[in-house]
Short mmCIF file of C-alpha atoms in Angstrom, two decimals:
data_model
loop_
_atom_site.label_atom_id
_atom_site.label_comp_id
_atom_site.label_asym_id
_atom_site.label_seq_id
_atom_site.Cartn_x
_atom_site.Cartn_y
_atom_site.Cartn_z
CA PRO E 1 78.00 145.31 95.51
CA TYR E 2 79.27 146.35 92.07
CA ASN E 3 78.30 150.03 92.55
CA ILE E 4 76.86 150.21 89.03
CA SER E 5 73.20 150.98 89.85
CA LYS E 6 71.39 153.80 88.08
CA ARG E 7 68.01 155.25 88.91
CA ASP E 8 66.83 154.37 85.43
CA LYS E 9 64.29 151.99 84.00
CA ILE E 10 64.08 151.22 80.31
CA VAL E 11 60.41 150.77 79.51
CA ARG E 12 59.70 148.64 76.46
CA ASP E 13 56.02 149.04 75.64
CA GLY E 14 56.43 149.56 71.92
CA GLY E 15 58.20 152.10 69.73
CA LYS E 16 61.93 151.81 69.06
CA PHE E 17 62.55 149.61 72.15
CA GLY E 18 59.93 147.05 71.20
CA LYS E 19 57.41 145.52 73.58
CA SER E 20 58.75 143.45 76.47
CA LYS E 21 59.47 143.47 80.20
CA PRO E 22 61.06 146.72 81.50
CA ILE E 23 64.80 146.66 82.22
CA ASN E 24 65.55 147.93 85.74
CA LEU E 25 69.06 149.30 86.31
CA ASP E 26 68.48 150.10 90.01
CA PHE E 27 69.54 147.10 92.13
CA GLY E 28 69.06 148.77 95.52
CA GLU E 29 70.45 151.47 97.82
CA TRP E 30 73.27 149.11 98.89
CA ASP E 31 74.70 149.34 95.34
CA TYR E 32 75.29 153.10 95.38
CA GLY E 33 78.79 153.25 96.84
CA SER E 34 78.03 152.44 100.48
CA SER E 35 80.46 149.50 100.29
CA LYS E 36 83.33 149.67 97.80
CA TRP E 37 85.83 146.88 97.17
CA ARG E 38 88.74 148.93 98.55
CA ASP E 39 86.88 149.00 101.89
CA TYR E 40 86.75 145.24 102.37
CA VAL E 41 89.18 143.42 100.05
CA PRO E 42 92.21 144.37 102.22
CA LEU E 43 90.44 142.70 105.18
CA VAL E 44 90.54 139.39 103.33
CA ASP E 45 94.33 139.40 103.72
CA THR E 46 93.84 139.15 107.51
CA LEU E 47 91.13 136.47 107.34
CA LEU E 48 92.24 133.98 104.71
CA THR E 49 94.50 131.10 105.67
CA ASP E 50 97.38 129.87 103.51
CA VAL E 51 95.18 127.09 102.11
CA GLY E 52 92.23 129.40 101.51
CA VAL E 53 90.80 130.86 98.32
CA LEU E 54 89.10 134.17 97.53
CA ALA E 55 86.39 133.98 94.87
CA MET E 56 84.54 137.21 94.18
CA PHE E 57 82.22 138.54 91.50
CA TYR E 58 82.53 142.14 90.43
CA ASP E 59 81.86 144.54 87.59
CA LYS E 60 83.96 143.63 84.53
CA ILE E 61 85.55 147.10 84.34
CA GLU E 62 86.91 146.87 87.89
CA ILE E 63 87.76 143.16 88.15
CA GLY E 64 91.19 143.65 86.54
CA VAL E 65 91.94 146.52 88.92
CA ILE E 66 91.20 144.25 91.89
CA ALA E 67 93.41 141.52 90.41
CA SER E 68 96.28 144.00 90.00
CA TYR E 69 95.87 145.17 93.60
CA LEU E 70 96.03 141.60 94.91
CA ASN E 71 99.11 140.89 92.81
CA LYS E 72 100.82 143.94 94.32
CA ILE E 73 100.21 142.75 97.89
CA GLY E 74 101.68 139.34 97.07
CA TRP E 75 98.71 137.17 96.14
CA LYS E 76 98.46 134.78 93.18
CA VAL E 77 95.63 135.41 90.72
CA ARG E 78 94.50 131.98 89.52
CA HIS E 79 91.67 132.97 87.20
CA ILE E 80 89.41 135.70 86.02
CA GLY E 81 86.48 133.47 85.17
CA MET E 82 83.12 134.11 83.59
CA TRP E 83 79.48 133.28 83.94
CA ILE E 84 78.33 133.20 80.32
CA LYS E 85 74.63 133.99 80.07
CA THR E 86 72.75 132.16 77.34
CA ASN E 87 69.91 134.70 77.31
CA PRO E 88 71.21 138.12 78.48
CA ALA E 89 69.01 141.18 78.61
CA PRO E 90 68.59 142.75 75.16
CA GLN E 91 70.18 146.06 74.27
CA ALA E 92 67.10 148.24 74.21
CA ARG E 93 68.90 151.38 73.03
CA LYS E 94 70.58 149.55 70.14
CA VAL E 95 73.99 151.20 70.63
CA GLN E 96 76.18 148.26 71.74
CA TRP E 97 76.35 144.49 72.25
CA GLN E 98 74.35 142.69 74.89
CA SER E 99 76.14 142.15 78.20
CA GLY E 100 76.27 138.36 78.19
CA SER E 101 79.05 137.72 80.70
CA GLU E 102 79.73 138.34 84.36
CA PHE E 103 83.28 138.12 85.70
CA PHE E 104 84.63 136.62 88.88
CA LEU E 105 88.11 136.48 90.37
CA VAL E 106 89.80 133.43 91.93
CA THR E 107 92.99 134.13 93.90
CA THR E 108 95.12 132.60 96.66
CA LYS E 109 97.81 133.73 99.09
CA ASN E 110 100.19 130.95 98.16
CA HIS E 111 101.88 130.90 94.75
CA CYS E 112 102.43 127.15 94.31
CA SER E 113 100.34 124.21 95.48
CA GLY E 114 98.83 123.81 98.92
CA HIS E 115 95.60 125.75 98.59
CA HIS E 116 92.38 123.77 98.48
CA PHE E 117 91.64 122.80 94.88
CA ASN E 118 89.80 119.62 93.93
CA TYR E 119 91.85 118.54 90.91
CA LYS E 120 90.32 115.06 91.20
CA LEU E 121 87.08 116.52 89.83
CA GLY E 122 88.85 116.69 86.49
CA GLN E 123 89.67 119.42 84.02
CA SER E 124 87.36 122.43 83.88
CA LYS E 125 87.27 125.52 81.73
CA ASP E 126 87.23 128.84 83.58
CA TYR E 127 83.71 129.72 82.47
CA PHE E 128 80.24 128.44 83.32
CA ILE E 129 77.32 128.60 80.90
CA HIS E 130 73.88 129.15 82.43
CA SER E 131 70.78 131.11 81.55
CA VAL E 132 69.38 133.98 83.59
CA SER E 133 65.94 132.36 83.51
CA PHE E 134 65.59 131.20 87.09
CA LYS E 135 63.56 132.48 90.02
CA HIS E 136 65.25 135.60 91.39
CA LEU E 137 64.73 136.38 95.07
CA HIS E 138 67.45 139.06 94.95
CA PRO E 139 68.26 141.44 92.06
CA THR E 140 71.86 140.19 91.68
CA GLN E 141 71.23 136.53 92.55
CA LYS E 142 73.56 133.95 90.96
CA PRO E 143 72.46 130.49 89.77
CA LEU E 144 72.85 127.82 92.44
CA GLU E 145 74.72 125.52 90.03
CA LEU E 146 77.27 128.27 89.32
CA ILE E 147 78.09 128.71 93.01
CA LYS E 148 78.20 124.94 93.54
CA TRP E 149 80.70 124.64 90.66
CA ILE E 150 83.03 127.23 92.20
CA ALA E 151 82.73 125.88 95.75
CA SER E 152 83.18 122.26 94.74
CA TYR E 153 86.48 122.97 92.97
CA TRP E 154 87.94 125.60 95.30
CA SER E 155 87.11 124.15 98.72
CA TYR E 156 87.11 120.78 100.46
CA GLU E 157 84.38 119.11 102.49
CA SER E 158 84.05 120.65 105.99
CA ASP E 159 85.92 123.80 104.91
CA LEU E 160 84.49 127.08 106.20
CA VAL E 161 83.08 129.39 103.52
CA LEU E 162 82.47 133.07 104.33
CA ASP E 163 80.08 135.10 102.19
CA PRO E 164 79.93 138.70 103.50
CA PHE E 165 77.22 139.67 100.98
CA ILE E 166 75.01 136.59 101.08
CA GLY E 167 71.85 138.14 99.62
CA SER E 168 69.18 135.48 99.22
CA GLY E 169 71.40 132.71 100.61
CA THR E 170 72.60 130.94 97.45
CA THR E 171 76.11 130.39 98.86
CA ALA E 172 74.67 128.89 102.05
CA VAL E 173 72.42 126.51 100.10
CA ALA E 174 75.35 125.46 97.91
CA CYS E 175 77.49 124.80 101.00
CA GLU E 176 74.78 122.69 102.59
CA LYS E 177 74.53 120.55 99.47
CA LEU E 178 78.33 120.17 99.29
CA ASN E 179 78.96 119.53 103.00
CA ARG E 180 80.79 122.82 103.61
CA ARG E 181 80.41 124.90 106.73
CA TRP E 182 79.43 128.50 106.11
CA ILE E 183 79.01 131.98 107.57
CA GLY E 184 76.78 134.51 105.82
CA MET E 185 76.43 138.24 106.39
CA GLU E 186 73.70 140.44 104.97
CA ILE E 187 72.75 144.08 105.59
CA ARG E 188 69.06 143.74 104.68
CA GLU E 189 66.82 141.88 107.13
CA GLU E 190 64.31 140.85 104.47
CA TYR E 191 67.00 138.93 102.58
CA CYS E 192 68.06 137.16 105.77
CA GLU E 193 64.48 135.97 106.11
CA ILE E 194 64.48 134.79 102.48
CA SER E 195 67.74 132.90 103.12
CA ALA E 196 66.28 131.22 106.18
CA GLN E 197 63.26 130.06 104.18
CA ARG E 198 65.47 128.65 101.40
CA LEU E 199 67.60 126.79 103.92
CA LYS E 200 64.71 125.05 105.65
CA GLN E 201 64.70 122.24 103.11
CA THR E 202 68.48 121.79 102.85
CA THR E 203 70.10 122.81 106.11
CA LYS E 204 72.14 120.71 108.48
CA GLN E 205 73.48 123.80 110.20
CA LYS E 206 70.84 125.81 112.05
CA PRO E 207 70.66 129.26 110.40
CA LEU E 208 71.58 132.09 112.75
CA PHE E 209 71.15 135.71 111.70
CA ALA E 210 72.08 138.83 113.63
CA PHE E 211 71.06 142.38 112.81
CA GLY E 212 73.11 145.40 113.80
#
């Protein structure tokens, strides 16, 4: 959750905004401050092993604040990377640039080598270019190839990947394709059902979902 939702919808049916699909700025009740990064990021310090990696997407205004916090508690920030969107939503109000990038943080507990990083895959820039034109089963869904890129570099085969906000199951599908074990958590039952359906064609690990 980025906690950036607004109960607004920009309707573009002509006039100064042009005629196109409405832009919805309301991603769901879960994105209205019910779970803030300061509530859960400190828990990662108790869960992650010395060889482990934290990769997290967040709003670009806050991502640097999170990086500074992790530096202060002794972690090593490896990258603030980007998903560069080839076709971002247009600026309907014509007051600023289009938002064509989404930031993610990669950080480790150790400061030297030892964490799981697949250098044998070769050099890679810290950004990934992909359009937003794919089937969305969740309002903040990421492209499968983007998650596979991150997981393939920053984990090894048979590693355990935890996604505490798994949404429509993209991380789980990526892990299945890359031979990683995974645990997914999701607050909304309907998205757990969507994840289970997506995994039917790819899973080696039987999906198990619990609701509390």
